[in-house]
Short mmCIF file of C-alpha atoms in Angstrom, two decimals:
data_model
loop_
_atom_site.label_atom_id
_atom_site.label_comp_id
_atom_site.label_asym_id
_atom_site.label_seq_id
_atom_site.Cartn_x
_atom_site.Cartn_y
_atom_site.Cartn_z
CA UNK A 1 -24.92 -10.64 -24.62
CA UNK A 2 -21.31 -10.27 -26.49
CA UNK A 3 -20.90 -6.64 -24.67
CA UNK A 4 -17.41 -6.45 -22.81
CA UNK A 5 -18.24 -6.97 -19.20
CA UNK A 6 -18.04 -4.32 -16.74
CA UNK A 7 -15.45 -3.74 -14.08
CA UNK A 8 -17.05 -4.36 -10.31
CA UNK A 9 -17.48 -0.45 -9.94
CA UNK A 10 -19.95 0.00 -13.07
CA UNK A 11 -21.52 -3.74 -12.19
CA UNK A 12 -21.98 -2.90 -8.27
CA UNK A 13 -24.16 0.27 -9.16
CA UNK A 14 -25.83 -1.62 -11.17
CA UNK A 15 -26.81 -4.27 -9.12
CA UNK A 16 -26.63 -2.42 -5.81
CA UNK A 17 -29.22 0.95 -6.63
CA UNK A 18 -31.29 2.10 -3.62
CA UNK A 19 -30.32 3.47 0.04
CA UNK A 20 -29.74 2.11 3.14
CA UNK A 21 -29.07 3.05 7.04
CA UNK A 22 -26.47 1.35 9.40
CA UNK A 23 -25.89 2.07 13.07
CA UNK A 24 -23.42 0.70 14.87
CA UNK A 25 -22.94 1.87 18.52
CA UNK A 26 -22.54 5.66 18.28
CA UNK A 27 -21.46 5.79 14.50
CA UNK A 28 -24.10 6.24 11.75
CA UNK A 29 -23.63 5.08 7.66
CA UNK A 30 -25.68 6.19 5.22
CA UNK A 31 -25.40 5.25 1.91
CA UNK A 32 -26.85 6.04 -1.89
CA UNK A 33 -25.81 5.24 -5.22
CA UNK A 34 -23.34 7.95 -6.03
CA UNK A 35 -22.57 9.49 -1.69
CA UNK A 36 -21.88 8.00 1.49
CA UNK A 37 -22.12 9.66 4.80
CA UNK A 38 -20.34 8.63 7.84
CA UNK A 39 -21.37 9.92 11.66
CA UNK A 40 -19.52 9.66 14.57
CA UNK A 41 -16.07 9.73 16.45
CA UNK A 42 -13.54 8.62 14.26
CA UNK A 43 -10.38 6.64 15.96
CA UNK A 44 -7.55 5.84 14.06
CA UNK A 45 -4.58 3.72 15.52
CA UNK A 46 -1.63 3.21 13.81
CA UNK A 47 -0.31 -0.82 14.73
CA UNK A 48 3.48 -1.02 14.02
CA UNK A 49 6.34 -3.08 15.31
CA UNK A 50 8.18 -0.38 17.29
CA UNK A 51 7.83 1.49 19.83
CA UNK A 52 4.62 3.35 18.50
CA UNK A 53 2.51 0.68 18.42
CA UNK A 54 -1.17 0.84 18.85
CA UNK A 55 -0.58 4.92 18.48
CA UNK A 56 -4.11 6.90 18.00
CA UNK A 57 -2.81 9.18 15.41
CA UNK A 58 -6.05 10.59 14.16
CA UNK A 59 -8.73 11.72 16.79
CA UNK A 60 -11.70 13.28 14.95
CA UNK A 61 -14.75 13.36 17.24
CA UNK A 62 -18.64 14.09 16.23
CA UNK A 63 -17.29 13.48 12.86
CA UNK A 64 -19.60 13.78 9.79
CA UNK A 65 -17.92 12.34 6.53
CA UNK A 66 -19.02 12.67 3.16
CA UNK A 67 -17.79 10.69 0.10
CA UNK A 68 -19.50 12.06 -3.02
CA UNK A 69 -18.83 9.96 -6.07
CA UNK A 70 -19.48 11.76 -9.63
CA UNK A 71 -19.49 9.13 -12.62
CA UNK A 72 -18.40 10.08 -15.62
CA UNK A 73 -20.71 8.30 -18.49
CA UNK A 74 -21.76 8.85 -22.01
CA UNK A 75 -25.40 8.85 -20.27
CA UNK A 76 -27.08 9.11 -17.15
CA UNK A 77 -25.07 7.58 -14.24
CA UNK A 78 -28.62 6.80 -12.16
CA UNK A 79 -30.30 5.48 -14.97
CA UNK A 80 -29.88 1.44 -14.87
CA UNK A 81 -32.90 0.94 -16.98
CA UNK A 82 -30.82 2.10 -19.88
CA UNK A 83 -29.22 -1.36 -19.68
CA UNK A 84 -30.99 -3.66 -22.05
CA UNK A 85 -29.16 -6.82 -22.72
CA UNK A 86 -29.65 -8.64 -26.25
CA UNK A 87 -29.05 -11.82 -27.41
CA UNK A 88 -26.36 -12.42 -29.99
CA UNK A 89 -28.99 -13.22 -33.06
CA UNK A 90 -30.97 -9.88 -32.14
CA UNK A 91 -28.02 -7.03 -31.90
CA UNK A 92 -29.05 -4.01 -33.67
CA UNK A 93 -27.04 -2.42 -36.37
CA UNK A 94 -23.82 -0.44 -35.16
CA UNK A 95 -21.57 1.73 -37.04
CA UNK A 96 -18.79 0.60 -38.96
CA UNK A 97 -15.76 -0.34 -36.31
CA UNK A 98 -17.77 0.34 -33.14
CA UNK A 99 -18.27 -3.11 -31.36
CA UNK A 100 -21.68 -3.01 -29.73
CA UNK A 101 -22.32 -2.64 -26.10
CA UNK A 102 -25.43 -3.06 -23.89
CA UNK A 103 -23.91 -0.57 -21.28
CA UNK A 104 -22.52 2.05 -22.93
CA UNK A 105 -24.82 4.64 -21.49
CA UNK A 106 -24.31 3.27 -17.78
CA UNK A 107 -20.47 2.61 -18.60
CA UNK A 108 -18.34 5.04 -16.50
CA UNK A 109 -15.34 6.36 -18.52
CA UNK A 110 -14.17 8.59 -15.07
CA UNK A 111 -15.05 9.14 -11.55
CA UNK A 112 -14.09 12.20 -9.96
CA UNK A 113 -14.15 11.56 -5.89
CA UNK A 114 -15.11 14.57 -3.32
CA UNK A 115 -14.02 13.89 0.49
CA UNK A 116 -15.52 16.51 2.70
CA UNK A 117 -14.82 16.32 6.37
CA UNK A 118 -16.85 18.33 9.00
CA UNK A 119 -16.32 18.86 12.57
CA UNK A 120 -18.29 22.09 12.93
CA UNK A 121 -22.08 20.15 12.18
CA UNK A 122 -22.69 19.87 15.31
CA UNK A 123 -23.17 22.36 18.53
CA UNK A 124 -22.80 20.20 21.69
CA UNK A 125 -19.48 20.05 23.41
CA UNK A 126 -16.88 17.31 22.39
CA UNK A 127 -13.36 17.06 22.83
CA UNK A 128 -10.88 18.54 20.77
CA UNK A 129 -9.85 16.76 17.59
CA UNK A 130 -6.06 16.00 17.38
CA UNK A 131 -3.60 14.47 15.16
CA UNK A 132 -0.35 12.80 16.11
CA UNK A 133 2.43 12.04 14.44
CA UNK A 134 5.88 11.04 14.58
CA UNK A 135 8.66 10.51 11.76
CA UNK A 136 7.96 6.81 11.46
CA UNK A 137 4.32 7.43 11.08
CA UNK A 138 4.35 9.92 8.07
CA UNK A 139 7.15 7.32 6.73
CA UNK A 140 3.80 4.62 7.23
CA UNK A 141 1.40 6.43 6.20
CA UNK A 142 3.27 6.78 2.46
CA UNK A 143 3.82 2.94 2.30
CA UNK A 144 -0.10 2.29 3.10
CA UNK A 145 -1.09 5.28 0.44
CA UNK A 146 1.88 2.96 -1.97
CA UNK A 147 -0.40 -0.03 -1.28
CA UNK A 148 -3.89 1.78 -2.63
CA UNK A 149 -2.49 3.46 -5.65
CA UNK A 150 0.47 1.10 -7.35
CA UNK A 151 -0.59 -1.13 -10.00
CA UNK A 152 0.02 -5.07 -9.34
CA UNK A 153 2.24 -6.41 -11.48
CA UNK A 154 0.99 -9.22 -14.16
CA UNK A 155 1.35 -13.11 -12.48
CA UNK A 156 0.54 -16.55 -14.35
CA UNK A 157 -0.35 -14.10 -17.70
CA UNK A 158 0.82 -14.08 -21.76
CA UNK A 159 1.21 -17.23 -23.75
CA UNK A 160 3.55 -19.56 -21.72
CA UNK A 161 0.80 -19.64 -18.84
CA UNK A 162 -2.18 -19.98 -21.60
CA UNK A 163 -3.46 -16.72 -20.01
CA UNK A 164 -4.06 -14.06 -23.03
CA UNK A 165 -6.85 -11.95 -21.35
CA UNK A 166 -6.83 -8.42 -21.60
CA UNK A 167 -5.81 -6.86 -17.91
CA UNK A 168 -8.46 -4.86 -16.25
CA UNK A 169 -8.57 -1.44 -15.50
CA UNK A 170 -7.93 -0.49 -11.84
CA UNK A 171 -9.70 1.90 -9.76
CA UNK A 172 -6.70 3.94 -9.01
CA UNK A 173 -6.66 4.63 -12.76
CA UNK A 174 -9.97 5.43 -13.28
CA UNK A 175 -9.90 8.40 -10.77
CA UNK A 176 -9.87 11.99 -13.22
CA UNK A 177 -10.56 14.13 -10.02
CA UNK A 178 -9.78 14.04 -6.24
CA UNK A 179 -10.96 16.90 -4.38
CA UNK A 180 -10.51 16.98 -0.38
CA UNK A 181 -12.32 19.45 1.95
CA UNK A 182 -11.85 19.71 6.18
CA UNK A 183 -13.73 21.71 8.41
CA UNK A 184 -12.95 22.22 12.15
CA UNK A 185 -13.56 24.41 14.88
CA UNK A 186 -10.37 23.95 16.32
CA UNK A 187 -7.54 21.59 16.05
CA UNK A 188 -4.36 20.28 17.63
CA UNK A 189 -1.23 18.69 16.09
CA UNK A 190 1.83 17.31 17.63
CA UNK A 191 5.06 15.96 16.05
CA UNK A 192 7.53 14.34 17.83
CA UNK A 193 10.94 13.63 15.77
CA UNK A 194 12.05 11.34 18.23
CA UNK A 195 10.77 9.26 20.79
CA UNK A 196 13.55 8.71 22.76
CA UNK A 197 14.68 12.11 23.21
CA UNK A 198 10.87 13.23 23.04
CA UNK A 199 11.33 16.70 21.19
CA UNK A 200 8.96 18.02 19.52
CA UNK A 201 6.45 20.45 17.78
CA UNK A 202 2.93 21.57 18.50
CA UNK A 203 0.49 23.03 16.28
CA UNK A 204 -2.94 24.71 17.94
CA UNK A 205 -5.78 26.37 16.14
CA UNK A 206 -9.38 27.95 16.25
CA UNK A 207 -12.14 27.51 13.85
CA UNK A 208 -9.81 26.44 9.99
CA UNK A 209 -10.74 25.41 6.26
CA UNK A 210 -8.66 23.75 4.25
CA UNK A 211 -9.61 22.47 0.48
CA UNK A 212 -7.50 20.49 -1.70
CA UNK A 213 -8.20 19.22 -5.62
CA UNK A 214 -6.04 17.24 -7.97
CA UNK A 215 -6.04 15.92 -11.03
CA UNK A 216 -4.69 12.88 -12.54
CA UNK A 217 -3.46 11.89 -16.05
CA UNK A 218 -2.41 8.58 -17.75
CA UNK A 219 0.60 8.89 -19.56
CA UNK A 220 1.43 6.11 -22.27
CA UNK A 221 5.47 4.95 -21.85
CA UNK A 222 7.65 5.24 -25.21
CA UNK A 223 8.66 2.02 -26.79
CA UNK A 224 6.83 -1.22 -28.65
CA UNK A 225 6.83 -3.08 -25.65
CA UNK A 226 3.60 -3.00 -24.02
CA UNK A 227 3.86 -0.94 -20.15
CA UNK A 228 1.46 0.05 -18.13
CA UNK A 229 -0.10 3.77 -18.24
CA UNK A 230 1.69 6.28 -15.98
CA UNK A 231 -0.06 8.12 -13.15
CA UNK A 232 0.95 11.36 -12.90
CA UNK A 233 -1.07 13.07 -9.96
CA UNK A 234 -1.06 17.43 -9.96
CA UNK A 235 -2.30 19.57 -7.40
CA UNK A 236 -4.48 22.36 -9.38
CA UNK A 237 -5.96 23.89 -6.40
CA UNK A 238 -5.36 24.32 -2.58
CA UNK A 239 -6.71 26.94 -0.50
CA UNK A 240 -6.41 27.14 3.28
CA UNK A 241 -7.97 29.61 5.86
CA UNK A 242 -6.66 29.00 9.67
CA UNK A 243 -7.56 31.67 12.64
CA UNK A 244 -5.77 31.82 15.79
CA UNK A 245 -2.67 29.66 15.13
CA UNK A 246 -0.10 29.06 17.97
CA UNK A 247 3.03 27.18 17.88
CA UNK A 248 4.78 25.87 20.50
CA UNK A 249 8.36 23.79 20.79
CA UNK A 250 7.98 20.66 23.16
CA UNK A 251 10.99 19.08 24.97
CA UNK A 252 11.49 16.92 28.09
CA UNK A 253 14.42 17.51 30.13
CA UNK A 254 14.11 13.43 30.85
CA UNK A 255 14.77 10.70 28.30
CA UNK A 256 12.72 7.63 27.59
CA UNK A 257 11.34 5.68 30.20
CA UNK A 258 11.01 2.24 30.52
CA UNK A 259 7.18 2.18 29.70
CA UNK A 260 8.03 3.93 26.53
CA UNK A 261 5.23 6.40 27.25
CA UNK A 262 5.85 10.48 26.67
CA UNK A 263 6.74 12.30 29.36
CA UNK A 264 3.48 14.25 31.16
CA UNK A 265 5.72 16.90 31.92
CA UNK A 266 6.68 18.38 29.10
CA UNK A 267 8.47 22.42 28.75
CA UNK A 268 6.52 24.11 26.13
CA UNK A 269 8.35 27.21 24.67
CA UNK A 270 6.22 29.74 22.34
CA UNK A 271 7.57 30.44 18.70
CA UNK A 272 4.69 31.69 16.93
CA UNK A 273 1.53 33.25 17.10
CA UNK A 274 -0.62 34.13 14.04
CA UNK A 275 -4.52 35.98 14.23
CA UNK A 276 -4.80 34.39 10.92
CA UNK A 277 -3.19 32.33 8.41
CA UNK A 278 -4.20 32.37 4.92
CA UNK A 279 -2.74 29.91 1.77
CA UNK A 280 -3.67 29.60 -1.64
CA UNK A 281 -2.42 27.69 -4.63
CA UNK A 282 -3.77 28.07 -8.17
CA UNK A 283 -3.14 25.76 -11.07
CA UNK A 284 -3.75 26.25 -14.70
CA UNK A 285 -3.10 22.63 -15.42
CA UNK A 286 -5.94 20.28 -16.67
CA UNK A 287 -6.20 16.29 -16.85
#
C-alpha cells in the first residue's frame, strides 16, 4: 500500500484496540482505546544530586487518575475497520492533487488530552495528601517538563549524510488541547526557600477544585530556510474553588544539621486565614 505510514500513536490504536486490567500490589490500571485509569497511592520522589535527594515531593493517596484521550480524525477514531489496505495496481480513483491514503478516516490530525485527578472517590480514611517543594525542585521540575515538550534537533539528516526523509511529527506537536482537573478533600503544601536556613511557607486546605485548559498553536518561522513550527502554549481557562485556606510562616531557630534532615521543631506563625478562596481566568483566545 503506497499510503504515508502512520506515526506510532495512530499505528498503536490500531494495532492495540480492546481493554485490559493490571494490578500491581495496591495500585490498579485500567486501560481502553481512547482513557486510562490509574488507582492507588501515588509516590513521587524527586532523585537529585544535592541535598534533596530521594525527596517525596508529591504524596497523593487513594488516588484515582484519569487520562482521557480525544482523537481528532476526519472519521471515526474507534472504527479500525475503516482501514482497508490496497495494493498499488488496485487504488481507486482520487481527486486531482490528493495522494491516496488507506487511513485517512483513522488518521488523527489532533488529540486533545484531559487529566482529571480525584482524591474525594473514595470514603475510607487515608492520610492527607501533600506536596513538597523547595526552590531547586520547581527549578527541576521545569527542566524535566523541557525534556517532554522540546523538539530534538535533526542528527545524521539532508544530503551530505544521504538521509532526505521527511522528519516526523512529534507528539508534543500534535497536542490542540490540554485540559487538567484536581479534586481533593483537603490538602497540604510546604515550601521551603532554603534548606539550610529551613524557612519556609505552608499552605493548608479543606475540600478544593481546581481546573485548568490550554491551547496550543504551531506557528510557522519567517524566512526560506526551513525551521521547525513554533509552540506557542495559552491558558484559555482556569478556575479554582478552595474552602478553608490557612497559611502559616515556618522557621527554625536552629540551622542545618549534619543529617541534613528538617528540623521537627519547627515555629509556625499564622498569616492568613480565608473561609473561601475563589479564582477564575477566562480566555477568548482559540488554537
Amino acid at each position: 500500500d503506497p499510503s504515508p505510514p502512520l506515526p506510532w500513536w495512530d499505528k498503536s490504536r490500531l494495532l492495540f484496540h480492546g481493554d485490559w486490567h493490571m494490578d500491581i500490589e495496591q495500585a490498579n490500571l485500567h486501560q481502553l482505546a481512547t482513557e486510562f485509569v490509574f488507582k492507588g497511592d501515588l509516590d513521587i520522589n524527586v532523585r537529585t544530586a544535592s541535598k534533596y535527594d530521594d525527596c517525596c515531593f508529591l504524596h497523593l493517596p487513594d488516588l484515582c487518575m484519569t487520562l482521557d484521550l480525544q482523537w481528532l480524525c476526519h472519521g471515526n477514531p474507534h472504527d479500525h475497520h475503516s482501514v482497508t489496505l490496497r495494493a498499488p495496481e488496485f487504488l481507486p480513483e482520487v481527486p486531482l492533487g490528493q495522494l491516496h491514503d488507506s487511513y485517512r478516516a483513522f488518521r488523527s490530525e489532533n488529540l486533545n488530552l484531559s487529566i482529571k485527578m480525584d482524591l474525594t472517590w473514595h470514603s475510607g480514611t487515608i492520610s492527607q495528601p501533600r506536596i513538597l517543594l523547595y526552590s531547586s525542585t520547581l527549578r527541576w521540575m521545569q527542566n524535566f517538563w523541557a525534556t517532554w515538550t522540546s523538539v530534538t534537533r535533526p542528527i545524521c539528516r539532508g544530503k551530505l549524510f544521504n538521509n532526505l526523509k521527511p522528519s516526523k511529527k512529534k507528539l508534543g506537536q500534535h497536542y490542540k488541547q490540554l485540559s487538567y482537573t484536581a479534586l481533593f478533600p483537603q490538602l497540604q503544601v510546604h515550601y521551603w526557600a532554603s534548606f539550610a536556613q529551613q524557612r519556609g511557607i505552608q499552605i493548608e486546605c479543606s475540600q478544593g477544585h481546581v481546573f485548568t485548559r490550554g491551547t496550543q498553536r504551531l506557528i510557522p518561522q519567517a524566512g526560506t530556510v526551513m525551521r521547525r513550527l513554533i509552540s506557542d502554549w495559552s491558558v484559555t481557562q482556569m478556575v479554582s474553588d478552595l474552602s478553608q485556606v490557612t497559611v502559616h510562616l515556618m522557621a527554625s531557630p536552629t540551622e542545618e544539621n549534619a543529617d541534613h534532615c528538617l528540623d521537627p521543631l519547627v515555629t509556625k506563625t499564622h498569616l492568613l486565614s480565608l473561609s473561601s478562596l475563589t479564582y477564575q481566568r477566562h480566555s477568548n483566545r482559540t488554537a
